[in-house]
Amino acid sequence: MGAIISCPRLGVNIDHVATIRNARGGRHPDPVRAAHQAVEAGADGITAHLREDRRHISDLDIARLKSEVTRPLNLEMAPTSEMLEIARRHVPNACCLVPERREERTTEGGLDVISGGRALQPIVSSLQDVGIRVSLFVEPDANAIDAAVDLQADIVELHTGSYCEAALIDDAEGFAREFRRIELSTKRAHDAGLEVHAGHGLTYTTVGRIAALSEVVELNIGHFLIGEALFVGLNAAISRMRIVIEEARQQAQSKSSSKVRRRREAS
Ligand code: PXP
């Protein structure tokens, strides 16, 4: 009998369907329709970031995603009282707390869980009080992981932005260094009892090494998939991403079982 492969879940972030809709106002393209299609194509969950300036996802999108989509909703949000009230009203499956600056193009860098811990604590517990799992979007760094443990978060989502950026500019040294940081952080977080997610900037090229890390249970991917969907369709883009993820995890698992087998035979 073959070994059971534990594959990371794929959360599809549909923010940029809303970015295109908002370029002209109106209702098309509808991010909720994209979410339905993503689920049909194999998404395990839907992720959406309700930003303070509503530049993509709107309040109505969140309400519809929660009530219409059958897979878990991961709401990304800044740790503010406005967002806390919205999250407690809709009760998504999880909230991923992210830093937010108006002038940034996307979420640049992880949450300051170290000096900002005191302010985050009541938000984390208030979300957990209504049954929402809390994820903290952090840099792959030991101090950040330890702070997330102290905050009693359920999940850490490791920021893969620097790792993907190094791949983009062909910086082999930076790529190896950033990957190592992620690798060490996944182990540290997992050993401390946190569920480990990862995301930001992932593509077909960069997702494999992250998916191969056995501690990673969820990957959240948006911009690349929505961009790729322009050329091949959302269904094909998501299906291919799933295949890349599954193959990477499968290869990593069979490599590690052969290693165990060889060690047993040698002893
Ligand atoms: N995870 C988090 C916490 C994010 O803020 C984002 C971007 O909204 C993503 C994952 C997805 O990143 P990308 O759109 O680059 O795939």
Coordinates of C-alpha atoms and ligand atoms in Angstrom, one line a residue:
M1 CA 0.0 0.0 0.0
G2 CA 1.4 3.5 -0.9
A3 CA 2.0 6.0 1.8
I4 CA -0.7 8.7 2.4
I5 CA 0.4 12.0 1.0
S6 CA -0.5 15.0 3.2
C7 CA -0.8 17.8 0.7
P8 CA -0.9 21.5 1.7
R9 CA -4.3 23.1 1.2
L10 CA -4.5 25.8 -1.5
G11 CA -6.2 29.0 -0.5
V12 CA -7.0 31.1 -3.5
N13 CA -6.9 34.9 -3.0
I14 CA -9.4 36.6 -5.3
D15 CA -8.6 40.3 -4.4
H16 CA -7.4 41.1 -7.9
V17 CA -10.6 40.1 -9.6
A18 CA -12.1 42.9 -7.5
T19 CA -9.2 45.2 -8.6
I20 CA -10.2 44.8 -12.2
R21 CA -13.9 45.3 -11.4
N22 CA -13.1 48.5 -9.4
A23 CA -11.1 49.9 -12.3
R24 CA -14.5 50.6 -14.0
G25 CA -16.9 50.4 -11.1
G26 CA -20.0 48.2 -11.6
R27 CA -20.1 44.5 -10.9
H28 CA -18.0 42.8 -13.5
P29 CA -15.8 40.7 -13.0
D30 CA -17.4 39.5 -9.8
P31 CA -15.0 38.1 -7.2
V32 CA -17.7 35.9 -5.8
R33 CA -18.1 34.2 -9.2
A34 CA -14.3 33.8 -9.2
A35 CA -14.5 32.2 -5.8
H36 CA -17.1 29.7 -6.9
Q37 CA -15.0 28.8 -9.9
A38 CA -11.9 28.5 -7.8
V39 CA -13.7 26.0 -5.5
E40 CA -14.7 24.0 -8.6
A41 CA -11.1 24.0 -9.8
G42 CA -9.9 22.6 -6.5
A43 CA -9.3 25.5 -4.1
D44 CA -9.6 24.4 -0.5
G45 CA -10.5 27.8 0.7
I46 CA -10.9 31.4 -0.4
T47 CA -8.8 34.3 0.9
A48 CA -9.8 38.0 0.6
H49 CA -8.2 41.1 2.1
L50 CA -10.6 43.8 3.1
R51 CA -8.3 46.9 3.0
E52 CA -8.9 50.1 4.9
D53 CA -9.2 52.0 1.6
R54 CA -11.4 49.2 0.0
R55 CA -9.1 49.3 -3.1
H56 CA -10.2 45.8 -4.1
I57 CA -12.5 43.7 -1.9
S58 CA -15.6 45.5 -0.6
D59 CA -17.7 45.0 2.5
L60 CA -20.5 43.5 0.3
D61 CA -18.0 41.1 -1.2
I62 CA -17.1 39.8 2.3
A63 CA -20.7 39.3 3.2
R64 CA -21.4 37.4 -0.1
L65 CA -18.2 35.3 0.2
K66 CA -19.2 34.3 3.7
S67 CA -22.8 33.5 2.8
E68 CA -22.4 32.0 -0.7
V69 CA -19.1 30.2 -0.8
T70 CA -19.0 26.6 0.5
R71 CA -15.3 26.5 1.4
P72 CA -13.7 28.2 4.4
L73 CA -13.1 32.0 4.2
N74 CA -9.8 33.4 5.3
L75 CA -10.3 37.1 5.9
E76 CA -7.0 39.1 5.7
M77 CA -7.3 42.3 7.7
A78 CA -5.4 45.0 9.5
P79 CA -5.6 44.7 13.3
T80 CA -7.9 47.7 13.7
S81 CA -11.2 48.2 15.7
E82 CA -13.1 48.7 12.4
M83 CA -11.9 45.4 11.0
L84 CA -12.4 43.6 14.3
E85 CA -16.1 44.6 14.3
I86 CA -16.5 43.5 10.7
A87 CA -14.8 40.1 11.3
R88 CA -16.9 39.5 14.5
R89 CA -20.1 40.2 12.5
H90 CA -19.3 37.8 9.6
V91 CA -17.3 35.2 11.5
P92 CA -15.0 33.8 8.8
N93 CA -13.3 30.5 9.4
A94 CA -10.0 32.4 10.0
C95 CA -8.6 35.9 10.1
C96 CA -5.1 36.6 9.0
L97 CA -3.8 39.8 10.7
V98 CA -1.6 41.7 8.3
P99 CA 0.2 45.1 8.5
E100 CA -1.3 47.7 6.3
R101 CA 0.0 51.0 5.0
R102 CA -2.1 53.1 2.6
E103 CA 0.8 53.9 0.3
E104 CA 2.0 50.3 -0.1
R105 CA 1.2 48.4 -3.3
T106 CA 0.7 45.1 -1.5
T107 CA 1.4 43.8 2.0
E108 CA 5.1 44.6 2.3
G109 CA 6.6 42.8 5.2
G110 CA 5.2 40.9 8.1
L111 CA 3.2 42.1 11.1
D112 CA 5.2 43.7 13.9
V113 CA 4.3 41.0 16.5
I114 CA 7.3 41.9 18.7
S115 CA 6.8 45.6 19.7
G116 CA 3.2 45.5 18.6
G117 CA 2.3 42.5 20.7
R118 CA 0.5 44.4 23.5
A119 CA -1.9 46.0 21.0
L120 CA -2.5 42.8 19.1
Q121 CA -3.4 40.7 22.2
P122 CA -7.0 42.0 22.7
I123 CA -7.7 41.6 19.0
V124 CA -6.4 38.1 18.9
S125 CA -8.6 37.1 21.9
S126 CA -11.6 39.0 20.7
L127 CA -11.6 37.1 17.4
Q128 CA -11.0 33.7 19.1
D129 CA -13.9 34.5 21.5
V130 CA -16.3 34.2 18.6
G131 CA -14.7 31.1 17.2
I132 CA -12.5 32.6 14.5
R133 CA -9.1 31.0 14.1
V134 CA -6.3 33.7 14.2
S135 CA -3.4 33.7 11.9
L136 CA -0.5 36.2 12.1
F137 CA 1.3 37.1 8.9
V138 CA 4.9 37.3 10.0
E139 CA 8.4 37.4 8.6
P140 CA 10.2 34.0 8.7
D141 CA 12.1 34.9 11.8
A142 CA 12.6 33.1 15.2
N143 CA 11.6 36.1 17.3
A144 CA 8.4 36.7 15.3
I145 CA 7.5 33.0 15.7
D146 CA 8.1 33.2 19.5
A147 CA 6.0 36.3 19.8
A148 CA 3.2 34.6 17.9
V149 CA 3.3 31.8 20.4
D150 CA 3.2 34.3 23.3
L151 CA 0.1 35.9 21.6
Q152 CA -1.5 32.4 21.6
A153 CA -2.3 32.7 17.9
D154 CA -3.6 29.5 16.2
I155 CA -1.6 29.9 13.0
V156 CA 1.4 31.8 11.6
E157 CA 1.4 32.6 7.9
L158 CA 5.1 33.0 6.8
H159 CA 5.7 35.8 4.4
T160 CA 7.3 34.4 1.3
G161 CA 7.8 37.8 -0.4
S162 CA 11.6 38.1 0.0
Y163 CA 12.1 34.5 -1.1
C164 CA 10.0 35.1 -4.3
E165 CA 11.7 38.4 -4.9
A166 CA 15.1 36.7 -4.8
A167 CA 13.9 34.2 -7.4
L168 CA 12.6 37.0 -9.6
I169 CA 15.9 38.8 -9.8
D170 CA 17.9 35.6 -10.1
D171 CA 19.7 36.2 -6.8
A172 CA 20.8 32.6 -6.0
E173 CA 22.4 33.5 -2.7
G174 CA 19.5 35.5 -1.5
F175 CA 17.1 32.8 -2.6
A176 CA 19.0 30.1 -0.7
R177 CA 19.2 32.4 2.4
E178 CA 15.5 33.3 2.3
F179 CA 14.5 29.7 1.8
R180 CA 16.6 28.6 4.8
R181 CA 14.8 31.2 6.9
I182 CA 11.4 29.8 5.9
E183 CA 12.6 26.3 6.5
L184 CA 13.8 27.0 10.0
S185 CA 10.7 29.1 10.8
T186 CA 8.3 26.3 9.7
K187 CA 10.0 23.9 12.0
R188 CA 10.1 26.3 15.0
A189 CA 6.5 27.2 14.6
H190 CA 5.3 23.7 14.1
D191 CA 7.3 22.5 17.2
A192 CA 5.7 25.2 19.2
G193 CA 2.3 24.0 18.3
L194 CA 1.3 26.6 15.7
E195 CA -0.3 25.7 12.4
V196 CA 2.0 26.8 9.6
H197 CA 0.7 28.6 6.4
A198 CA 2.8 30.5 3.8
G199 CA 2.1 32.9 1.1
H200 CA 2.9 36.1 -0.9
G201 CA 4.3 36.2 -4.4
L202 CA 4.2 32.5 -5.0
T203 CA 4.3 31.2 -8.6
Y204 CA 4.6 27.8 -10.3
T205 CA 8.4 28.3 -10.1
T206 CA 8.6 29.2 -6.4
V207 CA 5.8 27.2 -4.8
G208 CA 7.4 23.7 -5.0
R209 CA 10.1 24.2 -2.4
I210 CA 7.6 25.7 0.0
A211 CA 5.0 23.0 -0.6
A212 CA 7.7 20.4 0.0
L213 CA 8.1 21.5 3.6
S214 CA 6.1 18.9 5.6
E215 CA 5.1 21.4 8.3
V216 CA 3.3 23.7 5.8
V217 CA -0.4 22.9 5.8
E218 CA -1.8 25.8 3.7
L219 CA -0.6 28.1 0.9
N220 CA -2.4 31.3 0.0
I221 CA -1.9 32.5 -3.5
G222 CA -3.5 35.3 -5.4
H223 CA -1.8 37.7 -7.8
F224 CA 0.0 35.1 -9.9
L225 CA -3.1 32.9 -10.3
I226 CA -5.4 35.8 -11.3
G227 CA -2.7 37.1 -13.8
E228 CA -2.2 33.6 -15.2
A229 CA -6.0 33.2 -15.5
L230 CA -6.0 35.9 -18.2
F231 CA -4.1 33.6 -20.5
V232 CA -5.3 30.1 -19.6
G233 CA -8.5 30.6 -17.5
L234 CA -8.9 30.4 -13.8
N235 CA -9.7 26.7 -13.8
A236 CA -6.5 25.8 -15.6
A237 CA -4.3 28.1 -13.6
I238 CA -5.6 26.7 -10.3
S239 CA -5.5 23.1 -11.5
R240 CA -1.9 23.5 -12.6
M241 CA -0.9 25.1 -9.3
R242 CA -2.5 22.2 -7.4
I243 CA -0.5 19.7 -9.5
V244 CA 2.8 21.6 -8.9
I245 CA 2.0 21.6 -5.1
E246 CA 1.0 17.9 -5.0
E247 CA 4.0 16.8 -7.0
A248 CA 6.5 18.7 -4.9
R249 CA 5.0 17.3 -1.7
Q250 CA 4.9 13.8 -3.1
Q251 CA 8.6 13.9 -4.1
A252 CA 9.6 15.3 -0.8
Q253 CA 7.7 12.6 1.1
S254 CA 9.1 9.7 -1.0
K255 CA 12.6 11.1 -0.6
S256 CA 12.2 11.2 3.2
S257 CA 10.7 7.7 3.3
S258 CA 13.7 6.3 1.2
K259 CA 16.1 8.0 3.6
V260 CA 14.3 6.3 6.6
R261 CA 14.3 3.0 4.8
R262 CA 18.1 3.2 4.1
R263 CA 18.8 4.2 7.7
R264 CA 16.8 1.2 9.0
E265 CA 18.6 -1.2 6.5
A266 CA 22.0 0.2 7.6
S267 CA 21.3 -0.3 11.3
Ligands
PXP1 N1 -1.0 36.0 2.2 C1 -1.1 37.2 2.7 C2 -1.2 37.4 4.2 C3 -1.3 38.3 1.9 O1 -1.4 39.6 2.4 C4 -1.3 38.1 0.5 C5 -1.5 39.3 -0.4 O2 -2.8 39.8 -0.2 C6 -1.2 36.8 0.0 C7 -1.0 35.7 0.9 C8 -1.2 36.4 -1.4 O3 -0.1 37.0 -2.1 P1 -0.1 37.0 -3.7 O4 -1.3 37.8 -4.1 O5 1.2 37.7 -4.0 O6 -0.1 35.6 -4.1

